[in-house]
Each structure stands twice: as structure tokens, then as C-alpha cells.
mmCIF file of C-alpha atoms in Angstrom:
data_model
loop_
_atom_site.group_PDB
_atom_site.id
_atom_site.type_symbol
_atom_site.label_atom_id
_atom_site.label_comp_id
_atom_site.label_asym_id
_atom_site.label_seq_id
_atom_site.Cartn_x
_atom_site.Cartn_y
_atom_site.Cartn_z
ATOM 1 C CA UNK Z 10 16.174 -30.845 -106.101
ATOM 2 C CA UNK Z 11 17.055 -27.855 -108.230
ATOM 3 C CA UNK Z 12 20.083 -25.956 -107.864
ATOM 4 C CA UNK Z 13 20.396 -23.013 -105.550
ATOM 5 C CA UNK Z 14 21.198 -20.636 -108.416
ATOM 6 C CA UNK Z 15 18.110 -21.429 -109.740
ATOM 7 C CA UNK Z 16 15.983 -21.539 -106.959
ATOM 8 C CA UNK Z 17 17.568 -17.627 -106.152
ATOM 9 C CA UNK Z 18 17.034 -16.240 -109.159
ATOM 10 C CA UNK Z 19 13.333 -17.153 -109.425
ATOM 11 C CA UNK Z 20 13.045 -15.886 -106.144
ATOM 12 C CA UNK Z 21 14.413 -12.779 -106.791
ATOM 13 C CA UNK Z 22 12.937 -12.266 -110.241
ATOM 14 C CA UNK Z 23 9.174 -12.988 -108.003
ATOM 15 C CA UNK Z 24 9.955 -10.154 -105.814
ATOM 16 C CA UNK Z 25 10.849 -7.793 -108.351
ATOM 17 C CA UNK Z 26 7.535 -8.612 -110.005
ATOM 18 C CA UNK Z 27 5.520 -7.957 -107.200
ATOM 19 C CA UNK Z 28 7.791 -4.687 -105.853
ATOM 20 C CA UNK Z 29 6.585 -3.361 -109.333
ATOM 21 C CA UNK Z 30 2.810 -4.320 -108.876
ATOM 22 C CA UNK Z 31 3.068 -2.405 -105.291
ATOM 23 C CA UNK Z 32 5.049 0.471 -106.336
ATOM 24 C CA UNK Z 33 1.985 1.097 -108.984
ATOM 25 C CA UNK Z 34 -0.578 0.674 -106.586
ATOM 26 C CA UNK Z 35 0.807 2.896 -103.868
ATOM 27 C CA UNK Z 36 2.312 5.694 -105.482
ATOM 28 C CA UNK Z 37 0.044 8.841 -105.546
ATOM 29 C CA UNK Z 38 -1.841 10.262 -108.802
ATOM 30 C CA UNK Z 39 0.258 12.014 -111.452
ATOM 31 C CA UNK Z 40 -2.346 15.004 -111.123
ATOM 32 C CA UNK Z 41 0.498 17.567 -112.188
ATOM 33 C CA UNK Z 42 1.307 16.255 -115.913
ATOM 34 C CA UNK Z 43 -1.333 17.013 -118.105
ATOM 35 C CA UNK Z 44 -0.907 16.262 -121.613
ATOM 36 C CA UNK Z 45 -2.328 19.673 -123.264
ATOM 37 C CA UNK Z 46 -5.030 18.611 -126.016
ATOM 38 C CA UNK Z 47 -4.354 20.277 -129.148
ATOM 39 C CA UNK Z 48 -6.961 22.968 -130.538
ATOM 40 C CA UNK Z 49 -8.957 22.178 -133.837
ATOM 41 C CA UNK Z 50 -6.869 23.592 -136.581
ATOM 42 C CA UNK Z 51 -9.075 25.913 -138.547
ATOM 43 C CA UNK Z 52 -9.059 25.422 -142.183
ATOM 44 C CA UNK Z 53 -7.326 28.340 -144.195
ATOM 45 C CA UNK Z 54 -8.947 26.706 -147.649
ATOM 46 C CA UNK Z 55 -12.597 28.245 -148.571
ATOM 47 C CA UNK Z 56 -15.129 25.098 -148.696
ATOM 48 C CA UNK Z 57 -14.412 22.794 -151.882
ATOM 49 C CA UNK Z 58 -17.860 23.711 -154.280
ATOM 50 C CA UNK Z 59 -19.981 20.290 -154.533
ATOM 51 C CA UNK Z 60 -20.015 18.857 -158.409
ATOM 52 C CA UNK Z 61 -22.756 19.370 -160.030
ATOM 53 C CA UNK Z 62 -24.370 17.584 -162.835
ATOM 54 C CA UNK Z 63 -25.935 19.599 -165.452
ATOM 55 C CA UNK Z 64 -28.921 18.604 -167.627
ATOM 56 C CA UNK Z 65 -28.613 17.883 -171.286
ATOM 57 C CA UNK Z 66 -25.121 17.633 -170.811
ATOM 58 C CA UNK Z 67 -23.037 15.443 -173.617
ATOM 59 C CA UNK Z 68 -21.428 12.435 -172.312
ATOM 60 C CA UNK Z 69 -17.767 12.376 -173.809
ATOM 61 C CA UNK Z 70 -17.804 8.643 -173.821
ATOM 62 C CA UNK Z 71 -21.440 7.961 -175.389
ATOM 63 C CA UNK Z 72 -21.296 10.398 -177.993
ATOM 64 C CA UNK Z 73 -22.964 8.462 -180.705
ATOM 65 C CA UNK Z 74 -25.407 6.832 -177.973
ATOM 66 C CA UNK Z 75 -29.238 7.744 -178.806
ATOM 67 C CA UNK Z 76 -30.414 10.106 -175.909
ATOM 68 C CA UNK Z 77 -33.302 8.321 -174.291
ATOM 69 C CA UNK Z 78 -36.373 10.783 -174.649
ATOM 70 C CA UNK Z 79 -37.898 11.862 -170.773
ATOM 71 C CA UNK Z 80 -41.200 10.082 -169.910
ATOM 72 C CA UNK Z 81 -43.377 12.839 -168.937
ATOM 73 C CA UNK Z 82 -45.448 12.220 -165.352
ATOM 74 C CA UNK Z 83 -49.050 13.760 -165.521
ATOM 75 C CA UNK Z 84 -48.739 16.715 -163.453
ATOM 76 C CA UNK Z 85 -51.967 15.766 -161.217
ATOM 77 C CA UNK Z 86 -53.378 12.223 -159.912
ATOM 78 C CA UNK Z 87 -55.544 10.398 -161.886
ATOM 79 C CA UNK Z 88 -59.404 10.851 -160.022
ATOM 80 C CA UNK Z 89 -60.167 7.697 -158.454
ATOM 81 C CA UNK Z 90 -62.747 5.714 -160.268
ATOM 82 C CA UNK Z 91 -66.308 5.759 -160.132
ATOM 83 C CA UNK Z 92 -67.014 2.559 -158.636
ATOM 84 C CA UNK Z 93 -65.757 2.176 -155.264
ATOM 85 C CA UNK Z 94 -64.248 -0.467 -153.080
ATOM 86 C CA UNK Z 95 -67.002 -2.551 -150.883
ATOM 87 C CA UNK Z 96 -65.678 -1.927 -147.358
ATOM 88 C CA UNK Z 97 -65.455 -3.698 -144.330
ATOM 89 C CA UNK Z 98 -67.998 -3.741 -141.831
ATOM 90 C CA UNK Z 99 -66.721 -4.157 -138.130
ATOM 91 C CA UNK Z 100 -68.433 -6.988 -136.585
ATOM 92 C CA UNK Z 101 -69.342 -8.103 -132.874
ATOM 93 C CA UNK Z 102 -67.921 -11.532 -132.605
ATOM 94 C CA UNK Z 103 -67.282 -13.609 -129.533
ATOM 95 C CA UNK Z 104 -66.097 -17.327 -128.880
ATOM 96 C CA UNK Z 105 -67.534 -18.907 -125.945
ATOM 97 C CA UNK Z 106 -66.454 -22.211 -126.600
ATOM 98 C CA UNK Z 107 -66.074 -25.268 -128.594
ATOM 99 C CA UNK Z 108 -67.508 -28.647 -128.218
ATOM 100 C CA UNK Z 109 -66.079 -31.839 -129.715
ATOM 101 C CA UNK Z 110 -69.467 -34.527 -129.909
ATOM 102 C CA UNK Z 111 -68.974 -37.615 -132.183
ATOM 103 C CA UNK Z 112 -66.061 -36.504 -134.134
ATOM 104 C CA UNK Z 113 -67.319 -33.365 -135.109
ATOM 105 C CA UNK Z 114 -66.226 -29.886 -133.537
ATOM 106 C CA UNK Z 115 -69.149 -27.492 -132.436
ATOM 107 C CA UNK Z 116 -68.296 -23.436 -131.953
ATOM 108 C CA UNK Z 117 -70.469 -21.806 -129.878
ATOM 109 C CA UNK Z 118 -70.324 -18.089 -131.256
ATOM 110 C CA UNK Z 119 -72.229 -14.651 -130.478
ATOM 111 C CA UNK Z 120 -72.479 -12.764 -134.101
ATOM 112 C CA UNK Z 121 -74.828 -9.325 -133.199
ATOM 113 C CA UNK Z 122 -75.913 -10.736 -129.854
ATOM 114 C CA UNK Z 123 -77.354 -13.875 -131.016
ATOM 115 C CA UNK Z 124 -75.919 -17.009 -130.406
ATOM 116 C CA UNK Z 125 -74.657 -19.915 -132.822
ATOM 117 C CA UNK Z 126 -73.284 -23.087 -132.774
ATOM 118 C CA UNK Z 127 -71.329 -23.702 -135.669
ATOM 119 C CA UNK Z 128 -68.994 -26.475 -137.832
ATOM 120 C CA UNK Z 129 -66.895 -25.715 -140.796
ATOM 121 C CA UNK Z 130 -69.271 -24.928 -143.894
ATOM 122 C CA UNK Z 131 -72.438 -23.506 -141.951
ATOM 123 C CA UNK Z 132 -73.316 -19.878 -142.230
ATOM 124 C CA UNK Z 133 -75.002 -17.154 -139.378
ATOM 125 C CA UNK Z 134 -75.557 -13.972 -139.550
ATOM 126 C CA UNK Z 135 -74.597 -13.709 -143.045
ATOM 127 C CA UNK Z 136 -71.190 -15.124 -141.917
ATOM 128 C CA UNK Z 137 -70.255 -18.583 -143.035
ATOM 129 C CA UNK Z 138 -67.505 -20.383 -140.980
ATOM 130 C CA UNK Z 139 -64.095 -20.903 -142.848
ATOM 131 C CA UNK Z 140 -61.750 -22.491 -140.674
ATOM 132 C CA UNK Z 141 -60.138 -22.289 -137.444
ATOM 133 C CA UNK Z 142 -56.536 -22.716 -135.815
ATOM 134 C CA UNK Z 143 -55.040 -22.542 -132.553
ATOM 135 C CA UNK Z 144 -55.851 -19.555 -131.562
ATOM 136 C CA UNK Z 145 -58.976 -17.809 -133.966
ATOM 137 C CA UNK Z 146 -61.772 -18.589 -135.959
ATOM 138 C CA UNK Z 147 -62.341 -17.574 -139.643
ATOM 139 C CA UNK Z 148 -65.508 -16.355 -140.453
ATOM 140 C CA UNK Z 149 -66.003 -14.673 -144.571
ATOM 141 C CA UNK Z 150 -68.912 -12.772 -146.010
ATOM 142 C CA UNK Z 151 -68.847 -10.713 -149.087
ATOM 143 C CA UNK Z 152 -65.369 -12.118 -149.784
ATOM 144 C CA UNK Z 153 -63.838 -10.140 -146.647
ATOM 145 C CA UNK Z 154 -62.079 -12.546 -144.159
ATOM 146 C CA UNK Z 155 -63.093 -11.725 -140.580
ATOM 147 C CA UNK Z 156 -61.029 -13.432 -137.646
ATOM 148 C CA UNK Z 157 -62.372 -14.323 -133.755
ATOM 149 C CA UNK Z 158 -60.340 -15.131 -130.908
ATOM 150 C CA UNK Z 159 -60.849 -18.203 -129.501
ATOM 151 C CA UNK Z 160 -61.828 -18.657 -125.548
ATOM 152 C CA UNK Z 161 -59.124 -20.476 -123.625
#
């Protein structure tokens, strides 16, 4: 066993540890010092001006540099051209399903409320079916690529 001078000294140093701890917990609020929060000095110096860099002015350091002439913008937009862009038609697509018969995959598609069944390569509607993923279907006309949502 340890010696009693040790053993009393630890003691006493644990119950002047925890007198502390309770002596913060119990003691009422310090509402009466308030530390006074200094005001916003106002500054006595008028606002510093902003530099400013002047047009056409030398540069001390390039002085034998050649001074790059300004491209001049066209004041107005050039007029679109004559021809115009094909647009994009909005189509009425739906997937109802797909079919798998012999190796081959069959999509069974309404394209402006006919239906089709279709594999990669075959056209409807003017449409002719790219590809398909996970999720859509690919169909292109006129060089526009138009994608379906598959059924689940």
C-alpha cells in the first residue's frame, strides 16, 4: 500500500477540485459587471479617392513597346441569316411495353395515336428507332434526336 502522505494529499487535492466545480455552479450570475462595448470610432480622414486608370496613358516601363491598335466591335448585331434553323416538332410518344421473342426485343410504341411495334433500325411515323437504354427510347427524324420513357 501507498503511503499515507500520499494517499492525503490526493485526497485533499480531489476535494479542492470539486469545491471549485461547486463553487462555479452555485454562485449567482455576475449581472452587475458589464464590460461597456466601445463605440465605433468615426473616421476624422475624408474617404481615400479610388485610382483611376486613364486611357492612352504611357506606360513608364514599355515605352518603346508598339501600342496595340483597338479592335473596333460593330456597333449593332449582325441580322440573322436568311435561312433558318429546321425546328423541333413536339411529338406524342408513349411506351407500353417491350417484348423479348427469339432473341430479338419488340417495343410496343404509340407515335400520333397509332400503335407500333418496333426493333432497332425500323421506322413509324416518320420516326426510325435509334436505340434504347435503361430507362428511354431513342427515336430520330430529320436529324433531331427525340427520347421516350420507358414503361416499368
Amino acid at each position: 500500500m501507498k503511503s499515507r502522505w500520499t494517499i492525503s494529499l490526493l485526497l485533499a487535492a480531489v476535494v479542492a477540485v470539486w469545491g471549485l466545480v461547486a463553487w462555479k455552479i452555485l454562485t449567482p450570475g455576475r449581472e452587475g459587471l458589464r464590460v461597456a462595448v466601445p463605440e465605433r470610432s468615426v473616421g476624422k480622414h475624408p474617404a481615400a479617392v479610388a485610382d483611376t486608370l486613364q486611357l492612352d496613358y504611357p506606360d513608364p516601363f514599355l515605352k518603346a513597346a508598339a501600342v496595340p491598335e483597338p479592335m473596333l466591335q460593330p456597333p449593332v448585331r449582325q441580322p440573322p441569316s436568311e435561312r433558318k434553323r429546321p425546328r423541333r416538332e413536339r411529338i406524342q410518344a408513349v411506351h407500353l411495353g417491350s417484348v423479348s421473342v427469339v432473341g430479338r426485343q419488340l417495343h410496343i410504341l404509340t407515335l400520333g395515336g397509332r400503335q407500333y411495334e418496333l426493333q432497332r433500325g425500323d421506322t413509324a411515323g416518320g420516326f426510325r428507332f435509334r436505340s434504347y437504354d435503361a430507362d428511354s427510347l431513342y427515336l430520330e427524324k430529320k436529324g433531331f434526336i427525340y427520347g421516350v420513357k420507358r414503361c416499368k
